[in-house]
Short mmCIF file of C-alpha atoms in Angstrom, two decimals:
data_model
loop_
_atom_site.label_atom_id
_atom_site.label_comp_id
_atom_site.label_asym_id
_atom_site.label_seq_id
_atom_site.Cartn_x
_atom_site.Cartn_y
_atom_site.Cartn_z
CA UNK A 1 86.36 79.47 -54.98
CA UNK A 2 85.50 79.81 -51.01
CA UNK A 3 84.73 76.72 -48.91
CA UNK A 4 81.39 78.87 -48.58
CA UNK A 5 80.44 79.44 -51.72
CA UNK A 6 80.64 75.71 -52.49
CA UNK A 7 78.96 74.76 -49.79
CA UNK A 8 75.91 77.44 -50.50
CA UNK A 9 75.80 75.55 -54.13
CA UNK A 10 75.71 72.25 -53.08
CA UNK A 11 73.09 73.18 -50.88
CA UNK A 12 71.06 74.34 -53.73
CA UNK A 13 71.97 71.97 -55.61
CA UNK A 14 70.40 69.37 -53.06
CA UNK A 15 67.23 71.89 -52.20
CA UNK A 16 67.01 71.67 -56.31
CA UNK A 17 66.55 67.75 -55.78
CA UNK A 18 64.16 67.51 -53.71
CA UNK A 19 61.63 69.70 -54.82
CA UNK A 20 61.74 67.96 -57.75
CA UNK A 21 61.12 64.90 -55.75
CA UNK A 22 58.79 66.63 -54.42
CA UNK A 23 56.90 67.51 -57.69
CA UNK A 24 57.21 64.04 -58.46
CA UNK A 25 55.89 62.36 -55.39
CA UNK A 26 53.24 65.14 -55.37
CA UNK A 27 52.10 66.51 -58.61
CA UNK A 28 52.95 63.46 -60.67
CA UNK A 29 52.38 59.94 -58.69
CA UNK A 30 49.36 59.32 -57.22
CA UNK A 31 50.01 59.28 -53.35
CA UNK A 32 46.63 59.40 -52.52
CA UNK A 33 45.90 55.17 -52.67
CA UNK A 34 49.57 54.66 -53.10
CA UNK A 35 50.49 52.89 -49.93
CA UNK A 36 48.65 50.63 -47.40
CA UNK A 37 46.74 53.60 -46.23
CA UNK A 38 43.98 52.85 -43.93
CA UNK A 39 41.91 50.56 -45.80
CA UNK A 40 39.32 47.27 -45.32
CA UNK A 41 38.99 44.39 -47.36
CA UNK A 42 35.98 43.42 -49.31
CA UNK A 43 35.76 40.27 -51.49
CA UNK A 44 33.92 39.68 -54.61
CA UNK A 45 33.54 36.73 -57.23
CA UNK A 46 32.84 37.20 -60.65
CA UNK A 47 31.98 34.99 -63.67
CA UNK A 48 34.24 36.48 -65.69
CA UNK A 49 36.67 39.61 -65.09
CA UNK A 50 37.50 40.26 -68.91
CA UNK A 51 40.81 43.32 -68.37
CA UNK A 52 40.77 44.11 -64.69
CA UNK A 53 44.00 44.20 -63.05
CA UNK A 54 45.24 43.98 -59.60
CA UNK A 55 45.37 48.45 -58.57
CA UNK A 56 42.86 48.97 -60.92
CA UNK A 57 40.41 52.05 -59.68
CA UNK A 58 37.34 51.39 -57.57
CA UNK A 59 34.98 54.24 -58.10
CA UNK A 60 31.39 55.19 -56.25
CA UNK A 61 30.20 57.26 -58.59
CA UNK A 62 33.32 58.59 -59.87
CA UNK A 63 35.15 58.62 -57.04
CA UNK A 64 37.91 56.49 -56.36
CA UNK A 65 37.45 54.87 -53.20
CA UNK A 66 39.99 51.98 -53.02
CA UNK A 67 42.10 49.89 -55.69
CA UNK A 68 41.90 46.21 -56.41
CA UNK A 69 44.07 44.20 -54.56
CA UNK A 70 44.35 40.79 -56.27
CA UNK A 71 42.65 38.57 -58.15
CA UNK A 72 42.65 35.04 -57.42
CA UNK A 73 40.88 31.37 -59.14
CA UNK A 74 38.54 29.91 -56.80
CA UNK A 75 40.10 26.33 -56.71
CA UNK A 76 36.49 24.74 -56.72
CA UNK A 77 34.84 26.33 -58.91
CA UNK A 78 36.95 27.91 -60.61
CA UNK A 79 35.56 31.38 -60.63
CA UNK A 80 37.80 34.85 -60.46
CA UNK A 81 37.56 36.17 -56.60
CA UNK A 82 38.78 39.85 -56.31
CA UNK A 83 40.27 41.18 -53.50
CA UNK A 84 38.90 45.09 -53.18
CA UNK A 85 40.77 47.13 -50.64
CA UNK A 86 38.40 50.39 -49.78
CA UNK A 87 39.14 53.38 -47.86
CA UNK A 88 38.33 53.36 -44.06
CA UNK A 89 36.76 56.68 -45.35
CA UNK A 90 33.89 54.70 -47.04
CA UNK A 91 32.81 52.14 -44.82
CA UNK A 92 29.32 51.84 -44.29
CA UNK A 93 28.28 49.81 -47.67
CA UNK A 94 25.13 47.94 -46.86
CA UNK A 95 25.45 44.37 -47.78
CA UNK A 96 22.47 45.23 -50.78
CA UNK A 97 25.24 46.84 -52.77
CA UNK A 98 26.60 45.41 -55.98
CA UNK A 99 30.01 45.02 -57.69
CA UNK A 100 30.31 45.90 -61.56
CA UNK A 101 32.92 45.51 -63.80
CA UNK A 102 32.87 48.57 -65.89
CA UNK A 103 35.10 50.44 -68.67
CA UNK A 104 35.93 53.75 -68.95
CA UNK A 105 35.45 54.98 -72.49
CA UNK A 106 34.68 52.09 -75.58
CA UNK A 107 38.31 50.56 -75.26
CA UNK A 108 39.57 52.17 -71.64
CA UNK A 109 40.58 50.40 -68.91
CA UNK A 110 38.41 48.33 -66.54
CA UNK A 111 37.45 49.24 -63.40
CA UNK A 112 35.07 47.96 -60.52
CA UNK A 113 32.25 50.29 -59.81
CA UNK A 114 30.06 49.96 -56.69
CA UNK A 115 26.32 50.62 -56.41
CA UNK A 116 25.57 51.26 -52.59
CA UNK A 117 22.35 49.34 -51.89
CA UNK A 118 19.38 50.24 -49.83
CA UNK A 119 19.35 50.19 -46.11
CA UNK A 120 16.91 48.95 -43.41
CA UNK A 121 16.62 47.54 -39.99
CA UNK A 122 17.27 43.64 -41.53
CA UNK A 123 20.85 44.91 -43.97
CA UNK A 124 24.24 44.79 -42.28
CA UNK A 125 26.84 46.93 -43.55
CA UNK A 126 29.86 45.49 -45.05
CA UNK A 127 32.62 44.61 -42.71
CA UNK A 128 35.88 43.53 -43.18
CA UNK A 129 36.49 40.43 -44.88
CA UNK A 130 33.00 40.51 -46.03
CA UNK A 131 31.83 39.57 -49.49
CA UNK A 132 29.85 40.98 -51.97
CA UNK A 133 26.98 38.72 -53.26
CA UNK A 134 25.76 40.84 -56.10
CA UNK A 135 27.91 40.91 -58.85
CA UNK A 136 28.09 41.47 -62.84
CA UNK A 137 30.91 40.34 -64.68
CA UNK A 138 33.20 42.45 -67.35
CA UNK A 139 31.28 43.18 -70.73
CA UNK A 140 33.72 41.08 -73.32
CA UNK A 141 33.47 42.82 -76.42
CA UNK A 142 34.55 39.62 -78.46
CA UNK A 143 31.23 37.98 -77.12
CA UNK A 144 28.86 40.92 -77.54
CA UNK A 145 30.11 40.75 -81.33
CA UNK A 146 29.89 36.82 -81.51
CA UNK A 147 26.11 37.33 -80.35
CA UNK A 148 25.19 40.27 -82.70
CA UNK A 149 27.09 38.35 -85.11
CA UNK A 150 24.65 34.70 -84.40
CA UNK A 151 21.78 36.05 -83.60
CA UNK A 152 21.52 38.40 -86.91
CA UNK A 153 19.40 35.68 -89.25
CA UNK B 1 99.14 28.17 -85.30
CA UNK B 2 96.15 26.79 -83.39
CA UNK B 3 98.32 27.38 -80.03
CA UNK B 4 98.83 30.90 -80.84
CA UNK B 5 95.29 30.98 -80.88
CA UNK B 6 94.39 29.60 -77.80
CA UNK B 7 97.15 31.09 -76.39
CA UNK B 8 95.97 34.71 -77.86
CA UNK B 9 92.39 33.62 -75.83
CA UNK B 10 94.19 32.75 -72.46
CA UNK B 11 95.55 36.01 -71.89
CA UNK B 12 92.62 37.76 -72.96
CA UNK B 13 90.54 36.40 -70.45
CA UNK B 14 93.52 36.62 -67.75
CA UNK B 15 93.81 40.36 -68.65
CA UNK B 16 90.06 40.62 -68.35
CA UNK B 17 89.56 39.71 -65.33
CA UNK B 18 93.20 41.16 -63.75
CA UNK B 19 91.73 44.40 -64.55
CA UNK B 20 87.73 43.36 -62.98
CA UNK B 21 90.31 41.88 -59.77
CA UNK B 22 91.79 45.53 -59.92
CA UNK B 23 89.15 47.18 -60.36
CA UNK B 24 87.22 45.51 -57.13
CA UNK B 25 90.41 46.26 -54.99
CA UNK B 26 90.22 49.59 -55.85
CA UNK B 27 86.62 49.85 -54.74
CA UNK B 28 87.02 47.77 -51.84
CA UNK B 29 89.99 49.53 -50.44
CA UNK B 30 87.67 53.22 -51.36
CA UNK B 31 84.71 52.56 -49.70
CA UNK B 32 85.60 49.91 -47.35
CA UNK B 33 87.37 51.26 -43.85
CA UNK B 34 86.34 53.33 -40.96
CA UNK B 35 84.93 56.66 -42.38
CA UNK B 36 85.90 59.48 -40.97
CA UNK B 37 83.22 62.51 -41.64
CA UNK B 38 85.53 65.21 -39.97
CA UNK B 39 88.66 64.43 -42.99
CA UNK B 40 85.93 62.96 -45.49
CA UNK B 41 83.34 65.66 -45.39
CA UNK B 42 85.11 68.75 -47.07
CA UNK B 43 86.85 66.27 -49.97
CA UNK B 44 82.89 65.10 -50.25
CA UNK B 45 81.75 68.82 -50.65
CA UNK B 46 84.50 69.72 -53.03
CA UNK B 47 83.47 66.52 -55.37
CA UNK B 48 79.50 66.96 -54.95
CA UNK B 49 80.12 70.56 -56.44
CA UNK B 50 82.95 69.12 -59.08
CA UNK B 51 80.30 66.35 -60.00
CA UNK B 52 77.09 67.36 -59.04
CA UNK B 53 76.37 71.35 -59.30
CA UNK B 54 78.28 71.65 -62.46
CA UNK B 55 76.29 69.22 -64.34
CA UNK B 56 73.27 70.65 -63.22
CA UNK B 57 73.25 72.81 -66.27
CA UNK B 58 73.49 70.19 -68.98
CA UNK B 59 70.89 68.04 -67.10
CA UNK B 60 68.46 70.67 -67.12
CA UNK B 61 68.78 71.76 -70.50
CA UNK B 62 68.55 68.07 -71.76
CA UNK B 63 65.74 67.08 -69.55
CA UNK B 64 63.70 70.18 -70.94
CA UNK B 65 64.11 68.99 -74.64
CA UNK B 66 63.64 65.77 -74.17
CA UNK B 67 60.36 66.06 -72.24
CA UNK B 68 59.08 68.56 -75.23
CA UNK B 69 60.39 66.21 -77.55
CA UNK B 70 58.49 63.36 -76.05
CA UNK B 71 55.63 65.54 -75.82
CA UNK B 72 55.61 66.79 -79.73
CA UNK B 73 56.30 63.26 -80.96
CA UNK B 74 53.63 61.35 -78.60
CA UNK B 75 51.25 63.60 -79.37
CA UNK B 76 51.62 63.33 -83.10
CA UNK B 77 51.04 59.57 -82.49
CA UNK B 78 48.03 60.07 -79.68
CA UNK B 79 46.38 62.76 -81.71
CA UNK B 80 45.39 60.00 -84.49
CA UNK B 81 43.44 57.71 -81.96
CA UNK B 82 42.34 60.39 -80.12
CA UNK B 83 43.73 59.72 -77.08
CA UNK B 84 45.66 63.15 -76.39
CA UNK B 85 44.79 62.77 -72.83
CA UNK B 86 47.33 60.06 -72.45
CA UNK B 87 49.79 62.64 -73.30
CA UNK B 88 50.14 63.31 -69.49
CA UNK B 89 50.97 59.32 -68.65
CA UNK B 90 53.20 58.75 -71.44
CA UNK B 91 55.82 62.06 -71.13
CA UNK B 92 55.62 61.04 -67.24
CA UNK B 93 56.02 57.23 -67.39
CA UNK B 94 59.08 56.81 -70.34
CA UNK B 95 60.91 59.72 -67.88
CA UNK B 96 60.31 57.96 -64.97
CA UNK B 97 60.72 54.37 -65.81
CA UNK B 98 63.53 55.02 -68.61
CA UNK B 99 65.04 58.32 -69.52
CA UNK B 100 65.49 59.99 -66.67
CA UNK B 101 67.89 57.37 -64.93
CA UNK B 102 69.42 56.54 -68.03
CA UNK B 103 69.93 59.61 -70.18
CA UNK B 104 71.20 61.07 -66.92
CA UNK B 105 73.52 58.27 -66.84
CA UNK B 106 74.94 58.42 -70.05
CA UNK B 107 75.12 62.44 -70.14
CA UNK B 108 77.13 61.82 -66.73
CA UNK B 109 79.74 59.70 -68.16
CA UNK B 110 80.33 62.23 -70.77
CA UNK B 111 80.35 65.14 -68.40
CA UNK B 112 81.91 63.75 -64.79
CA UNK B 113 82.82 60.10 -66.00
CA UNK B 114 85.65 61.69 -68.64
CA UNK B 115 86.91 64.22 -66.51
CA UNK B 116 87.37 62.10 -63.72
CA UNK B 117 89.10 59.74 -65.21
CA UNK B 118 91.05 62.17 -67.21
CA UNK B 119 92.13 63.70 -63.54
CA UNK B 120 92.82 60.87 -61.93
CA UNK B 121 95.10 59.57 -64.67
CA UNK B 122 97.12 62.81 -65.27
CA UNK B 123 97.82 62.59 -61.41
CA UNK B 124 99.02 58.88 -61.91
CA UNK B 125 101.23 60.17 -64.74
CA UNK B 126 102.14 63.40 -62.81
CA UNK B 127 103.39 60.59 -60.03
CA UNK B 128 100.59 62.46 -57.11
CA UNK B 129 99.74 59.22 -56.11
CA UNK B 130 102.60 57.94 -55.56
CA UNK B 131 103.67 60.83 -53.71
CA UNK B 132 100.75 60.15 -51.64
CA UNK B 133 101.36 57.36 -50.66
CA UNK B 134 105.36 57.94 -49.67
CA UNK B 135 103.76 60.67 -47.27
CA UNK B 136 101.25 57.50 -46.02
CA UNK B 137 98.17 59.11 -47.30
CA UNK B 138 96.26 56.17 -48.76
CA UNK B 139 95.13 57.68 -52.09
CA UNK B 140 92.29 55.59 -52.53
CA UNK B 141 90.46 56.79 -49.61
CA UNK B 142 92.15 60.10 -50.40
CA UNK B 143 91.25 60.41 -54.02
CA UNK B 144 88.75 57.94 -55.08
CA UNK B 145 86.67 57.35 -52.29
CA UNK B 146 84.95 61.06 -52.10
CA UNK B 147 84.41 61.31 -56.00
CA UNK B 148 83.04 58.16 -55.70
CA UNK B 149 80.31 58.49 -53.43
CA UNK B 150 80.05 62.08 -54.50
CA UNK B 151 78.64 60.67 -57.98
CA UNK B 152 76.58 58.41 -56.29
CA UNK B 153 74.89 60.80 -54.18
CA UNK B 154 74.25 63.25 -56.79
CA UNK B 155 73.28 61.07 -59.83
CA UNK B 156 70.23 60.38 -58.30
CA UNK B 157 69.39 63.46 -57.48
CA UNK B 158 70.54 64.96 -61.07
CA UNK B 159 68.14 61.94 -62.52
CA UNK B 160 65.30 63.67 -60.45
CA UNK B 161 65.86 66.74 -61.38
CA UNK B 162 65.88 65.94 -64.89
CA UNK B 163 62.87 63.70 -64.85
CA UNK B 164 61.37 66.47 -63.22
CA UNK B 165 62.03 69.22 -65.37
CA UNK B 166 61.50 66.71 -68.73
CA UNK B 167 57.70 66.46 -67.30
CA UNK B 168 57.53 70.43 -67.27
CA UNK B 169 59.00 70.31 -70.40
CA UNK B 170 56.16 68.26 -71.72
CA UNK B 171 53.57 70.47 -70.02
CA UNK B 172 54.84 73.35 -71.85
CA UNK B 173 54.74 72.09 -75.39
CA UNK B 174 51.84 69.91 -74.61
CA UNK B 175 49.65 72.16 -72.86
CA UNK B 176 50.67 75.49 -73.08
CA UNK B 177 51.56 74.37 -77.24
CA UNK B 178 49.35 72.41 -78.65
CA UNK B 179 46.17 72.57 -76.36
CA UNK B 180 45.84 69.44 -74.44
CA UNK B 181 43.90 70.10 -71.58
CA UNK B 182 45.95 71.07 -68.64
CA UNK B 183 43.79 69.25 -65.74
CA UNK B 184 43.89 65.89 -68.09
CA UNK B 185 47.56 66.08 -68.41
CA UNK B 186 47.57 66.04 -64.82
CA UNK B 187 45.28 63.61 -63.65
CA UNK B 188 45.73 61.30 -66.44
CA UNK B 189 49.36 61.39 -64.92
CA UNK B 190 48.46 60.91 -61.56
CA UNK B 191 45.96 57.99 -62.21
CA UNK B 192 48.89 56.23 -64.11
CA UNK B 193 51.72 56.81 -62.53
CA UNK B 194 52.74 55.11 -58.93
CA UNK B 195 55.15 56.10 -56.46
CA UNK B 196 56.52 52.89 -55.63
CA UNK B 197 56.40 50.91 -58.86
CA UNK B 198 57.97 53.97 -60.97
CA UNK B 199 59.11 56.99 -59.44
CA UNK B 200 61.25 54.66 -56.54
CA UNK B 201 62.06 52.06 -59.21
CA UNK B 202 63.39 54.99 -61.37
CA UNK B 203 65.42 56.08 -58.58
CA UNK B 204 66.74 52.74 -57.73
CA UNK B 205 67.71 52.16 -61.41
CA UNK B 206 69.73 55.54 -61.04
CA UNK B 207 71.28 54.20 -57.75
CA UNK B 208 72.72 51.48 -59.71
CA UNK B 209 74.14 53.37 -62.83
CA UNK B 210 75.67 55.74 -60.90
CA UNK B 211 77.25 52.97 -59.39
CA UNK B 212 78.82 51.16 -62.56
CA UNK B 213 79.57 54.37 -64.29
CA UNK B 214 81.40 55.76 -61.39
CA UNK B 215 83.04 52.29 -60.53
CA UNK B 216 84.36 52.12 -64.58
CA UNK B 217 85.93 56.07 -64.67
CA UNK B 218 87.77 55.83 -61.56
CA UNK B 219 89.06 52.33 -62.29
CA UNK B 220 89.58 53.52 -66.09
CA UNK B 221 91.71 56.86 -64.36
CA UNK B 222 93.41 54.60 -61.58
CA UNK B 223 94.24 52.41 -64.32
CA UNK B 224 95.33 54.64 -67.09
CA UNK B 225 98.89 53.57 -68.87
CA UNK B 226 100.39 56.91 -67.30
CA UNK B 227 101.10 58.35 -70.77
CA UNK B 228 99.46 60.95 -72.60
CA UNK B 229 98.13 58.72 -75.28
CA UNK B 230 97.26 55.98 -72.09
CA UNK B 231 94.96 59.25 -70.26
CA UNK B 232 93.59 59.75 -73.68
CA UNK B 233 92.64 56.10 -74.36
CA UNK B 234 91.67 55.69 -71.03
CA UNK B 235 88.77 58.51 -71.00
CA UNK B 236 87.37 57.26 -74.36
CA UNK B 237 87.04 53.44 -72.52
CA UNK B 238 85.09 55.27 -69.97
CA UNK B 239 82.49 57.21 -71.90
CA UNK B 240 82.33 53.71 -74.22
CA UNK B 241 82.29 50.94 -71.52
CA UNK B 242 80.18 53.27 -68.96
CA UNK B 243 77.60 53.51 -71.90
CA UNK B 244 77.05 50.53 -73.02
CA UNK B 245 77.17 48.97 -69.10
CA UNK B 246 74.49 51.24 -68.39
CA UNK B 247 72.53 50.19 -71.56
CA UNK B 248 73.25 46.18 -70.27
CA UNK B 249 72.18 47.23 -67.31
CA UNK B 250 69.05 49.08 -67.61
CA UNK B 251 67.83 45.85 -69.65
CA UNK B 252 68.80 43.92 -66.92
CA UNK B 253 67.05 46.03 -64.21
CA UNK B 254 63.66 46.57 -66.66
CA UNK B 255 63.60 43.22 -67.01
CA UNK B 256 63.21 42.60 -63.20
CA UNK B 257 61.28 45.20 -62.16
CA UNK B 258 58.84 45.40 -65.36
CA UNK B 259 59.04 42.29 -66.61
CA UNK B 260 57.34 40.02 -64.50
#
């Protein structure tokens, strides 16, 4: 076989590769909060974080606006602080909005939903490094139960 | 009796690790040296199309069945809880993470692995190398260094392509098959899967199998009793010990980057 000829197939052969690298990176990963990006940092504590996980979705809505970071123990009070890293996109949370802990589905995983707050001349919006003050923790299943269960009689 | 033994034991272990010693000369003296592309590149081409372009087929094929394999037996399991919509993550996640690199990596020391060393050793026996090197041409950068890196450039990019072509494969018997939703296939996929953690920890995974089983046929072939019956025995060691290192291996590597 020609020098050519080889050469055209190993060509192909490497043109093969990466589109399917490409299909990959593209179609199959999730590029779009994948890297640092262009993001700010919010903090938030909760009482209790039940199954959320550092890259777990952030959603407004719906709509993923950032991942979790990492969660952390507050060393004095020993309460879970969560790192949120948001979208330079979405920056103009007042400092009225509130953090949930939410599920998607009866036994999905946990996310943090945010509920943008009201706005007025005496509100700052969120900045980064800021933290959120309004917060509800995870809903624990094995609780919820324990109560229904105790307070039945 | 007991001295036999022990004595039995001793060379063992000597002969294990003569042939490990031999076996990192070999490499050393392959990779290690000025390269020259204007000598090295043609031998390169000539191996990446030996290696690479003719395995394409038998990647492709495998990668399609497994990924509608995958796709019929998860969603048999994910149909019960139904959680069908996971179909997308799981297909794209066991490729990614685990069969892609190392189904590649086994089907490549079956298909490259045994004919390399089967080559290699019948020019041993056929006294090339030697001949080689009375003309001064060092046959380890001659002969071993281009197949070498020409398997580890293209095992990589064969685990890709399979990994690619296994998710396809999973969209067609999933989606276009048994009606899971096309969009949720997708964006399940894409809300599970990340680049870094498992599409580049795939690849590195490949990277390193490609490595070991291209290290163990060469040094099998280079090392081949120059008989017909030593060739022979020599290409089954390499499909065997390339296997199982790549199992050890992949263990080893899930380990560290899963594990923790």
């Amino acid at each position: 076989m020609s020098t050519r000829k080889i050469e055209i197939l190993v060509g192909l052969f490497v043109a093969i590769a990466v589109g399917a690298f490409l299909i990959l990176a593209l179609k199959v990963a999730n590029t779009g909060f994948a890297g640092s990006g262009d993001t700010y940092t919010l903090y938030a504590e909760f009482e209790n974080i039940g199954g959320l996980k550092a890259r777990s979705p952030i959603k407004v809505g719906g709509v993923v606006v950032g991942r979790v970071a990492a969660i952390e123990l507050d060393k004095n009070y020993y309460t879970p602080r969560v790192r949120l890293e948001i979208s330079r996109q979405y920056d103009n949370f007042p400092e009225t909005s509130s953090v949930v802990i939410l599920t998607s589905g009866l036994l999905g995983e946990q996310y943090l939903g945010i509920q943008p707050g009201f706005i007025d001349e005496t509100v700052h919006i969120l900045k980064d490094g800021d933290m959120i003050e309004d917060t509800r923790s995870a809903m624990v299943l094995e609780e919820l139960i324990g109560q229904f269960l105790f307070n039945r009689d | 009796m007991v001295l036999k033994q022990l004595q039995r034991m001793g060379a063992a272990t000597i002969h294990t690790i003569a042939g490990l010693g031999r076996a990192g000369l070999m490499l050393l003296g392959a990779i290690i040296g000025k390269p020259s592309f204007r000598k090295g590149a043609p031998l390169l081409l000539k191996q990446l199309y030996v290696v690479g372009v003719l395995s394409l087929l038998i990647i492709v094929v495998s990668g399609l069945f497994i990924g509608m394999v995958l796709a019929l037996q998860g969603y048999t399991v994910l149909v019960k809880f139904g959680a069908e919509q996971m179909l997308g993550p799981l297909v794209a996640l066991s490729l990614l993470r685990e069969l892609g690199p190392v189904v590649t990596a086994l089907l490549f020391a079956g298909r490259a692995g045994s004919a390399l060393t089967a080559e290699i050793g019948l020019m041993k026996a056929t006294e090339q190398l030697s001949s080689m090197e009375m003309m001064a041409v060092d046959p380890l950068r001659r002969i071993i260094a281009p197949r070498f890196w020409a398997g580890v450039i293209s095992m990589p990019l064969l685990a890709i392509i399979f990994t690619a072509v296994g998710i396809l494969g999973g969209h067609l018997v999933g989606v276009d098959w048994l009606g899971v939703d096309a969009g949720g296939y997708w964006s399940a996929m894409q809300a599970n899967v990340d680049l870094y953690q498992d599409v580049f920890n795939g690849i590195i995974k490949s990277i390193v199998f490609a490595f070991i089983v291209m290290w163990i046929a060469l040094h099998k072939g280079f090392d081949a009793i120059p008989t017909s019956e030593g060739i022979s025995r020599a290409t089954t060691e390499t499909v065997v010990t390339a296997s199982l290192a790549v199992l050890a291996f992949d263990f080893i590597l899930t380990a560290l980057m899963f594990g923790g």
